[in-house]
Amino acid sequence: MHTIDDILALPEGERAELIDGEMFMMATPTRRHQKTVGWLYAMIFHHIMRKGGKCEVDVSPFAVFLKNDRWNYVEPDVIVTCNRDKLDDQGCHGAPDWVMEVLSPSSVVMDCRRKLEAYRSAGVRAYWIVDHRKETVTIYDFEGEDKEPKVYGFTDVIRSGIVEDLELDFAQLQEYLR
């Protein structure tokens, strides 16, 4: 069983995540992946700054000590944390409120199964999975009554349930990626 000490001991430039003590190495993301992550971060950041919101948005690589234990460590693509007491220079200690992952071919099983369950059990309030191949955004609202995810297309405007008055227009993302 691995611990966060094993993550911290990785050679410079190597990245991995831990879920319940099992280590998973991370592949280098593509340019399209990074542009999507950057767009998401920018839209959320600028909205929070304009509105004076209490939440903070962070972008990978950013350490999330998911269950605030030695066996769970992830680096989600984008996170929003509304309880700033969880944040310090090392990262986020405990579950963020909102996690967004952009799928890569190598991350489908990790993001859609392992992380889905890890985020749900850790207390993440909302989990969005952005899939370029299918041009969808799958949203899990772990606080809501409806246990089934909602799936939106890249032509939809999607309202955040975490950041007040935030709507993300995924048609703008499509235009940005062209």
mmCIF file with all atom_site columns, C-alpha atoms in Angstrom:
data_model
loop_
_atom_site.group_PDB
_atom_site.id
_atom_site.type_symbol
_atom_site.label_atom_id
_atom_site.label_alt_id
_atom_site.label_comp_id
_atom_site.label_asym_id
_atom_site.label_entity_id
_atom_site.label_seq_id
_atom_site.pdbx_PDB_ins_code
_atom_site.Cartn_x
_atom_site.Cartn_y
_atom_site.Cartn_z
_atom_site.occupancy
_atom_site.B_iso_or_equiv
_atom_site.pdbx_formal_charge
_atom_site.auth_seq_id
_atom_site.auth_comp_id
_atom_site.auth_asym_id
_atom_site.auth_atom_id
_atom_site.pdbx_PDB_model_num
ATOM 1   C CA . MET A 1 1   ? 0.000   0.000  0.000   1.00 0.00 ? 1   MET A CA 1
ATOM 2   C CA . HIS A 1 2   ? 1.356   3.407  -1.012  1.00 0.00 ? 2   HIS A CA 1
ATOM 3   C CA . THR A 1 3   ? 1.151   6.659  0.932   1.00 0.00 ? 3   THR A CA 1
ATOM 4   C CA . ILE A 1 4   ? 1.542   10.329 0.160   1.00 0.00 ? 4   ILE A CA 1
ATOM 5   C CA . ASP A 1 5   ? 5.222   9.945  1.103   1.00 0.00 ? 5   ASP A CA 1
ATOM 6   C CA . ASP A 1 6   ? 5.625   7.808  -2.046  1.00 0.00 ? 6   ASP A CA 1
ATOM 7   C CA . ILE A 1 7   ? 4.050   10.579 -4.139  1.00 0.00 ? 7   ILE A CA 1
ATOM 8   C CA . LEU A 1 8   ? 6.364   13.176 -2.633  1.00 0.00 ? 8   LEU A CA 1
ATOM 9   C CA . ALA A 1 9   ? 9.377   10.939 -3.326  1.00 0.00 ? 9   ALA A CA 1
ATOM 10  C CA . LEU A 1 10  ? 8.705   10.713 -7.086  1.00 0.00 ? 10  LEU A CA 1
ATOM 11  C CA . PRO A 1 11  ? 11.445  12.099 -9.334  1.00 0.00 ? 11  PRO A CA 1
ATOM 12  C CA . GLU A 1 12  ? 11.006  15.687 -10.555 1.00 0.00 ? 12  GLU A CA 1
ATOM 13  C CA . GLY A 1 13  ? 8.470   15.849 -13.368 1.00 0.00 ? 13  GLY A CA 1
ATOM 14  C CA . GLU A 1 14  ? 6.710   12.562 -12.575 1.00 0.00 ? 14  GLU A CA 1
ATOM 15  C CA . ARG A 1 15  ? 3.149   12.802 -11.327 1.00 0.00 ? 15  ARG A CA 1
ATOM 16  C CA . ALA A 1 16  ? 0.874   10.234 -9.765  1.00 0.00 ? 16  ALA A CA 1
ATOM 17  C CA . GLU A 1 17  ? -2.321  10.006 -7.777  1.00 0.00 ? 17  GLU A CA 1
ATOM 18  C CA . LEU A 1 18  ? -3.339  7.777  -4.875  1.00 0.00 ? 18  LEU A CA 1
ATOM 19  C CA . ILE A 1 19  ? -6.752  6.299  -4.271  1.00 0.00 ? 19  ILE A CA 1
ATOM 20  C CA . ASP A 1 20  ? -7.052  4.188  -1.148  1.00 0.00 ? 20  ASP A CA 1
ATOM 21  C CA . GLY A 1 21  ? -3.313  3.499  -1.212  1.00 0.00 ? 21  GLY A CA 1
ATOM 22  C CA . GLU A 1 22  ? -3.140  2.426  -4.860  1.00 0.00 ? 22  GLU A CA 1
ATOM 23  C CA . MET A 1 23  ? -0.819  4.570  -6.992  1.00 0.00 ? 23  MET A CA 1
ATOM 24  C CA . PHE A 1 24  ? -1.669  5.604  -10.536 1.00 0.00 ? 24  PHE A CA 1
ATOM 25  C CA . MET A 1 25  ? 0.914   7.322  -12.734 1.00 0.00 ? 25  MET A CA 1
ATOM 26  C CA . MET A 1 26  ? -0.306  10.303 -14.761 1.00 0.00 ? 26  MET A CA 1
ATOM 27  C CA . ALA A 1 27  ? 0.347   10.837 -18.471 1.00 0.00 ? 27  ALA A CA 1
ATOM 28  C CA . THR A 1 28  ? 1.298   14.181 -19.962 1.00 0.00 ? 28  THR A CA 1
ATOM 29  C CA . PRO A 1 29  ? -1.866  15.959 -21.149 1.00 0.00 ? 29  PRO A CA 1
ATOM 30  C CA . THR A 1 30  ? -2.455  17.041 -24.748 1.00 0.00 ? 30  THR A CA 1
ATOM 31  C CA . ARG A 1 31  ? -2.634  20.655 -25.882 1.00 0.00 ? 31  ARG A CA 1
ATOM 32  C CA . ARG A 1 32  ? -6.431  20.374 -26.407 1.00 0.00 ? 32  ARG A CA 1
ATOM 33  C CA . HIS A 1 33  ? -6.795  19.029 -22.878 1.00 0.00 ? 33  HIS A CA 1
ATOM 34  C CA . GLN A 1 34  ? -4.771  21.911 -21.438 1.00 0.00 ? 34  GLN A CA 1
ATOM 35  C CA . LYS A 1 35  ? -6.646  24.525 -23.466 1.00 0.00 ? 35  LYS A CA 1
ATOM 36  C CA . THR A 1 36  ? -9.920  23.162 -22.099 1.00 0.00 ? 36  THR A CA 1
ATOM 37  C CA . VAL A 1 37  ? -8.619  23.169 -18.529 1.00 0.00 ? 37  VAL A CA 1
ATOM 38  C CA . GLY A 1 38  ? -7.332  26.725 -19.000 1.00 0.00 ? 38  GLY A CA 1
ATOM 39  C CA . TRP A 1 39  ? -10.664 27.914 -20.424 1.00 0.00 ? 39  TRP A CA 1
ATOM 40  C CA . LEU A 1 40  ? -12.622 26.373 -17.539 1.00 0.00 ? 40  LEU A CA 1
ATOM 41  C CA . TYR A 1 41  ? -10.290 27.905 -14.983 1.00 0.00 ? 41  TYR A CA 1
ATOM 42  C CA . ALA A 1 42  ? -10.393 31.345 -16.647 1.00 0.00 ? 42  ALA A CA 1
ATOM 43  C CA . MET A 1 43  ? -14.193 31.432 -16.901 1.00 0.00 ? 43  MET A CA 1
ATOM 44  C CA . ILE A 1 44  ? -14.645 30.431 -13.258 1.00 0.00 ? 44  ILE A CA 1
ATOM 45  C CA . PHE A 1 45  ? -11.832 32.681 -11.977 1.00 0.00 ? 45  PHE A CA 1
ATOM 46  C CA . HIS A 1 46  ? -13.095 35.788 -13.773 1.00 0.00 ? 46  HIS A CA 1
ATOM 47  C CA . HIS A 1 47  ? -16.666 35.170 -12.617 1.00 0.00 ? 47  HIS A CA 1
ATOM 48  C CA . ILE A 1 48  ? -15.578 34.799 -8.975  1.00 0.00 ? 48  ILE A CA 1
ATOM 49  C CA . MET A 1 49  ? -13.424 37.938 -9.219  1.00 0.00 ? 49  MET A CA 1
ATOM 50  C CA . ARG A 1 50  ? -16.260 39.998 -10.777 1.00 0.00 ? 50  ARG A CA 1
ATOM 51  C CA . LYS A 1 51  ? -18.823 38.824 -8.240  1.00 0.00 ? 51  LYS A CA 1
ATOM 52  C CA . GLY A 1 52  ? -16.554 38.855 -5.174  1.00 0.00 ? 52  GLY A CA 1
ATOM 53  C CA . GLY A 1 53  ? -17.353 35.242 -4.432  1.00 0.00 ? 53  GLY A CA 1
ATOM 54  C CA . LYS A 1 54  ? -16.083 33.381 -1.385  1.00 0.00 ? 54  LYS A CA 1
ATOM 55  C CA . CYS A 1 55  ? -14.914 30.341 -3.358  1.00 0.00 ? 55  CYS A CA 1
ATOM 56  C CA . GLU A 1 56  ? -11.440 29.834 -4.827  1.00 0.00 ? 56  GLU A CA 1
ATOM 57  C CA . VAL A 1 57  ? -10.648 28.073 -8.095  1.00 0.00 ? 57  VAL A CA 1
ATOM 58  C CA . ASP A 1 58  ? -7.388  26.175 -8.641  1.00 0.00 ? 58  ASP A CA 1
ATOM 59  C CA . VAL A 1 59  ? -5.954  24.348 -11.628 1.00 0.00 ? 59  VAL A CA 1
ATOM 60  C CA . SER A 1 60  ? -3.739  21.279 -11.957 1.00 0.00 ? 60  SER A CA 1
ATOM 61  C CA . PRO A 1 61  ? -1.173  20.411 -10.965 1.00 0.00 ? 61  PRO A CA 1
ATOM 62  C CA . PHE A 1 62  ? -2.642  21.223 -7.569  1.00 0.00 ? 62  PHE A CA 1
ATOM 63  C CA . ALA A 1 63  ? -2.477  18.819 -4.634  1.00 0.00 ? 63  ALA A CA 1
ATOM 64  C CA . VAL A 1 64  ? -5.748  17.618 -3.165  1.00 0.00 ? 64  VAL A CA 1
ATOM 65  C CA . PHE A 1 65  ? -5.358  15.521 -0.022  1.00 0.00 ? 65  PHE A CA 1
ATOM 66  C CA . LEU A 1 66  ? -8.828  14.197 -0.705  1.00 0.00 ? 66  LEU A CA 1
ATOM 67  C CA . LYS A 1 67  ? -9.741  12.488 2.538   1.00 0.00 ? 67  LYS A CA 1
ATOM 68  C CA . ASN A 1 68  ? -7.086  14.315 4.545   1.00 0.00 ? 68  ASN A CA 1
ATOM 69  C CA . ASP A 1 69  ? -5.334  10.999 5.179   1.00 0.00 ? 69  ASP A CA 1
ATOM 70  C CA . ARG A 1 70  ? -2.102  9.326  3.970   1.00 0.00 ? 70  ARG A CA 1
ATOM 71  C CA . TRP A 1 71  ? -3.709  7.159  1.250   1.00 0.00 ? 71  TRP A CA 1
ATOM 72  C CA . ASN A 1 72  ? -5.685  9.547  -0.958  1.00 0.00 ? 72  ASN A CA 1
ATOM 73  C CA . TYR A 1 73  ? -4.063  12.220 -3.111  1.00 0.00 ? 73  TYR A CA 1
ATOM 74  C CA . VAL A 1 74  ? -5.330  13.528 -6.436  1.00 0.00 ? 74  VAL A CA 1
ATOM 75  C CA . GLU A 1 75  ? -4.561  16.353 -8.866  1.00 0.00 ? 75  GLU A CA 1
ATOM 76  C CA . PRO A 1 76  ? -7.898  17.184 -10.521 1.00 0.00 ? 76  PRO A CA 1
ATOM 77  C CA . ASP A 1 77  ? -7.893  19.404 -13.594 1.00 0.00 ? 77  ASP A CA 1
ATOM 78  C CA . VAL A 1 78  ? -9.962  22.177 -11.966 1.00 0.00 ? 78  VAL A CA 1
ATOM 79  C CA . ILE A 1 79  ? -11.256 22.470 -8.415  1.00 0.00 ? 79  ILE A CA 1
ATOM 80  C CA . VAL A 1 80  ? -13.427 24.987 -6.610  1.00 0.00 ? 80  VAL A CA 1
ATOM 81  C CA . THR A 1 81  ? -13.170 25.190 -2.835  1.00 0.00 ? 81  THR A CA 1
ATOM 82  C CA . CYS A 1 82  ? -15.553 27.408 -0.885  1.00 0.00 ? 82  CYS A CA 1
ATOM 83  C CA . ASN A 1 83  ? -14.147 26.696 2.579   1.00 0.00 ? 83  ASN A CA 1
ATOM 84  C CA . ARG A 1 84  ? -10.801 28.469 2.322   1.00 0.00 ? 84  ARG A CA 1
ATOM 85  C CA . ASP A 1 85  ? -9.703  26.965 5.663   1.00 0.00 ? 85  ASP A CA 1
ATOM 86  C CA . LYS A 1 86  ? -9.020  23.768 3.676   1.00 0.00 ? 86  LYS A CA 1
ATOM 87  C CA . LEU A 1 87  ? -6.429  25.570 1.529   1.00 0.00 ? 87  LEU A CA 1
ATOM 88  C CA . ASP A 1 88  ? -2.771  26.269 2.205   1.00 0.00 ? 88  ASP A CA 1
ATOM 89  C CA . ASP A 1 89  ? 0.429   26.447 0.177   1.00 0.00 ? 89  ASP A CA 1
ATOM 90  C CA . GLN A 1 90  ? 0.568   22.638 -0.062  1.00 0.00 ? 90  GLN A CA 1
ATOM 91  C CA . GLY A 1 91  ? -2.924  22.311 -1.555  1.00 0.00 ? 91  GLY A CA 1
ATOM 92  C CA . CYS A 1 92  ? -6.433  21.421 -0.472  1.00 0.00 ? 92  CYS A CA 1
ATOM 93  C CA . HIS A 1 93  ? -6.852  19.333 2.678   1.00 0.00 ? 93  HIS A CA 1
ATOM 94  C CA . GLY A 1 94  ? -10.164 17.526 2.378   1.00 0.00 ? 94  GLY A CA 1
ATOM 95  C CA . ALA A 1 95  ? -12.767 17.447 -0.356  1.00 0.00 ? 95  ALA A CA 1
ATOM 96  C CA . PRO A 1 96  ? -13.181 20.502 -2.585  1.00 0.00 ? 96  PRO A CA 1
ATOM 97  C CA . ASP A 1 97  ? -16.757 21.542 -3.343  1.00 0.00 ? 97  ASP A CA 1
ATOM 98  C CA . TRP A 1 98  ? -16.553 21.113 -7.125  1.00 0.00 ? 98  TRP A CA 1
ATOM 99  C CA . VAL A 1 99  ? -14.175 18.998 -9.195  1.00 0.00 ? 99  VAL A CA 1
ATOM 100 C CA . MET A 1 100 ? -13.827 19.038 -12.984 1.00 0.00 ? 100 MET A CA 1
ATOM 101 C CA . GLU A 1 101 ? -11.874 16.451 -14.957 1.00 0.00 ? 101 GLU A CA 1
ATOM 102 C CA . VAL A 1 102 ? -11.203 16.638 -18.698 1.00 0.00 ? 102 VAL A CA 1
ATOM 103 C CA . LEU A 1 103 ? -11.032 13.129 -20.128 1.00 0.00 ? 103 LEU A CA 1
ATOM 104 C CA . SER A 1 104 ? -7.975  11.872 -21.936 1.00 0.00 ? 104 SER A CA 1
ATOM 105 C CA . PRO A 1 105 ? -7.874  8.465  -23.623 1.00 0.00 ? 105 PRO A CA 1
ATOM 106 C CA . SER A 1 106 ? -5.624  7.218  -20.814 1.00 0.00 ? 106 SER A CA 1
ATOM 107 C CA . SER A 1 107 ? -7.828  8.613  -18.014 1.00 0.00 ? 107 SER A CA 1
ATOM 108 C CA . VAL A 1 108 ? -11.331 7.340  -18.884 1.00 0.00 ? 108 VAL A CA 1
ATOM 109 C CA . VAL A 1 109 ? -11.462 4.457  -16.387 1.00 0.00 ? 109 VAL A CA 1
ATOM 110 C CA . MET A 1 110 ? -9.719  6.508  -13.704 1.00 0.00 ? 110 MET A CA 1
ATOM 111 C CA . ASP A 1 111 ? -11.941 9.585  -14.091 1.00 0.00 ? 111 ASP A CA 1
ATOM 112 C CA . CYS A 1 112 ? -15.256 7.812  -14.754 1.00 0.00 ? 112 CYS A CA 1
ATOM 113 C CA . ARG A 1 113 ? -15.003 5.044  -12.180 1.00 0.00 ? 113 ARG A CA 1
ATOM 114 C CA . ARG A 1 114 ? -12.267 5.284  -9.569  1.00 0.00 ? 114 ARG A CA 1
ATOM 115 C CA . LYS A 1 115 ? -12.319 9.057  -9.098  1.00 0.00 ? 115 LYS A CA 1
ATOM 116 C CA . LEU A 1 116 ? -16.102 9.195  -9.360  1.00 0.00 ? 116 LEU A CA 1
ATOM 117 C CA . GLU A 1 117 ? -16.424 6.938  -6.332  1.00 0.00 ? 117 GLU A CA 1
ATOM 118 C CA . ALA A 1 118 ? -13.510 8.565  -4.499  1.00 0.00 ? 118 ALA A CA 1
ATOM 119 C CA . TYR A 1 119 ? -15.006 12.043 -4.946  1.00 0.00 ? 119 TYR A CA 1
ATOM 120 C CA . ARG A 1 120 ? -18.479 10.880 -3.949  1.00 0.00 ? 120 ARG A CA 1
ATOM 121 C CA . SER A 1 121 ? -17.256 9.153  -0.784  1.00 0.00 ? 121 SER A CA 1
ATOM 122 C CA . ALA A 1 122 ? -14.931 12.033 0.198   1.00 0.00 ? 122 ALA A CA 1
ATOM 123 C CA . GLY A 1 123 ? -17.718 14.620 0.210   1.00 0.00 ? 123 GLY A CA 1
ATOM 124 C CA . VAL A 1 124 ? -17.211 16.489 -3.075  1.00 0.00 ? 124 VAL A CA 1
ATOM 125 C CA . ARG A 1 125 ? -20.499 18.283 -3.798  1.00 0.00 ? 125 ARG A CA 1
ATOM 126 C CA . ALA A 1 126 ? -20.369 18.294 -7.623  1.00 0.00 ? 126 ALA A CA 1
ATOM 127 C CA . TYR A 1 127 ? -18.261 16.433 -10.181 1.00 0.00 ? 127 TYR A CA 1
ATOM 128 C CA . TRP A 1 128 ? -18.122 17.389 -13.872 1.00 0.00 ? 128 TRP A CA 1
ATOM 129 C CA . ILE A 1 129 ? -16.515 15.163 -16.516 1.00 0.00 ? 129 ILE A CA 1
ATOM 130 C CA . VAL A 1 130 ? -15.723 16.925 -19.802 1.00 0.00 ? 130 VAL A CA 1
ATOM 131 C CA . ASP A 1 131 ? -15.406 14.510 -22.743 1.00 0.00 ? 131 ASP A CA 1
ATOM 132 C CA . HIS A 1 132 ? -14.042 15.939 -26.024 1.00 0.00 ? 132 HIS A CA 1
ATOM 133 C CA . ARG A 1 133 ? -14.601 12.723 -27.955 1.00 0.00 ? 133 ARG A CA 1
ATOM 134 C CA . LYS A 1 134 ? -18.320 12.622 -27.196 1.00 0.00 ? 134 LYS A CA 1
ATOM 135 C CA . GLU A 1 135 ? -18.597 16.428 -26.852 1.00 0.00 ? 135 GLU A CA 1
ATOM 136 C CA . THR A 1 136 ? -20.398 16.028 -23.542 1.00 0.00 ? 136 THR A CA 1
ATOM 137 C CA . VAL A 1 137 ? -20.253 17.269 -19.978 1.00 0.00 ? 137 VAL A CA 1
ATOM 138 C CA . THR A 1 138 ? -21.502 14.733 -17.446 1.00 0.00 ? 138 THR A CA 1
ATOM 139 C CA . ILE A 1 139 ? -22.526 16.259 -14.136 1.00 0.00 ? 139 ILE A CA 1
ATOM 140 C CA . TYR A 1 140 ? -22.848 14.397 -10.861 1.00 0.00 ? 140 TYR A CA 1
ATOM 141 C CA . ASP A 1 141 ? -24.637 16.397 -8.168  1.00 0.00 ? 141 ASP A CA 1
ATOM 142 C CA . PHE A 1 142 ? -23.790 14.404 -5.072  1.00 0.00 ? 142 PHE A CA 1
ATOM 143 C CA . GLU A 1 143 ? -25.995 16.612 -2.868  1.00 0.00 ? 143 GLU A CA 1
ATOM 144 C CA . GLY A 1 144 ? -29.090 16.467 -5.046  1.00 0.00 ? 144 GLY A CA 1
ATOM 145 C CA . GLU A 1 145 ? -32.064 14.170 -4.867  1.00 0.00 ? 145 GLU A CA 1
ATOM 146 C CA . ASP A 1 146 ? -31.456 12.780 -8.362  1.00 0.00 ? 146 ASP A CA 1
ATOM 147 C CA . LYS A 1 147 ? -28.726 10.144 -8.213  1.00 0.00 ? 147 LYS A CA 1
ATOM 148 C CA . GLU A 1 148 ? -28.452 9.881  -12.005 1.00 0.00 ? 148 GLU A CA 1
ATOM 149 C CA . PRO A 1 149 ? -25.927 12.146 -13.738 1.00 0.00 ? 149 PRO A CA 1
ATOM 150 C CA . LYS A 1 150 ? -27.076 14.837 -16.144 1.00 0.00 ? 150 LYS A CA 1
ATOM 151 C CA . VAL A 1 151 ? -25.403 14.897 -19.557 1.00 0.00 ? 151 VAL A CA 1
ATOM 152 C CA . TYR A 1 152 ? -25.056 18.100 -21.570 1.00 0.00 ? 152 TYR A CA 1
ATOM 153 C CA . GLY A 1 153 ? -23.604 18.788 -25.005 1.00 0.00 ? 153 GLY A CA 1
ATOM 154 C CA . PHE A 1 154 ? -20.914 21.200 -26.102 1.00 0.00 ? 154 PHE A CA 1
ATOM 155 C CA . THR A 1 155 ? -23.653 23.486 -27.465 1.00 0.00 ? 155 THR A CA 1
ATOM 156 C CA . ASP A 1 156 ? -25.256 23.924 -24.027 1.00 0.00 ? 156 ASP A CA 1
ATOM 157 C CA . VAL A 1 157 ? -24.964 26.644 -21.420 1.00 0.00 ? 157 VAL A CA 1
ATOM 158 C CA . ILE A 1 158 ? -24.492 24.903 -18.089 1.00 0.00 ? 158 ILE A CA 1
ATOM 159 C CA . ARG A 1 159 ? -25.249 26.521 -14.763 1.00 0.00 ? 159 ARG A CA 1
ATOM 160 C CA . SER A 1 160 ? -22.985 25.805 -11.810 1.00 0.00 ? 160 SER A CA 1
ATOM 161 C CA . GLY A 1 161 ? -24.679 24.613 -8.669  1.00 0.00 ? 161 GLY A CA 1
ATOM 162 C CA . ILE A 1 162 ? -21.676 25.686 -6.594  1.00 0.00 ? 162 ILE A CA 1
ATOM 163 C CA . VAL A 1 163 ? -20.640 29.176 -7.743  1.00 0.00 ? 163 VAL A CA 1
ATOM 164 C CA . GLU A 1 164 ? -23.566 31.599 -7.625  1.00 0.00 ? 164 GLU A CA 1
ATOM 165 C CA . ASP A 1 165 ? -24.819 32.917 -10.994 1.00 0.00 ? 165 ASP A CA 1
ATOM 166 C CA . LEU A 1 166 ? -22.070 31.137 -12.959 1.00 0.00 ? 166 LEU A CA 1
ATOM 167 C CA . GLU A 1 167 ? -23.036 29.768 -16.362 1.00 0.00 ? 167 GLU A CA 1
ATOM 168 C CA . LEU A 1 168 ? -20.513 28.158 -18.701 1.00 0.00 ? 168 LEU A CA 1
ATOM 169 C CA . ASP A 1 169 ? -21.273 28.375 -22.415 1.00 0.00 ? 169 ASP A CA 1
ATOM 170 C CA . PHE A 1 170 ? -19.617 25.320 -23.934 1.00 0.00 ? 170 PHE A CA 1
ATOM 171 C CA . ALA A 1 171 ? -20.219 26.661 -27.456 1.00 0.00 ? 171 ALA A CA 1
ATOM 172 C CA . GLN A 1 172 ? -17.621 29.304 -26.529 1.00 0.00 ? 172 GLN A CA 1
ATOM 173 C CA . LEU A 1 173 ? -15.239 26.504 -25.596 1.00 0.00 ? 173 LEU A CA 1
ATOM 174 C CA . GLN A 1 174 ? -15.820 24.861 -28.978 1.00 0.00 ? 174 GLN A CA 1
ATOM 175 C CA . GLU A 1 175 ? -15.032 28.154 -30.709 1.00 0.00 ? 175 GLU A CA 1
ATOM 176 C CA . TYR A 1 176 ? -11.906 28.615 -28.572 1.00 0.00 ? 176 TYR A CA 1
ATOM 177 C CA . LEU A 1 177 ? -10.648 25.132 -29.451 1.00 0.00 ? 177 LEU A CA 1
ATOM 178 C CA . ARG A 1 178 ? -10.936 25.680 -33.227 1.00 0.00 ? 178 ARG A CA 1
#
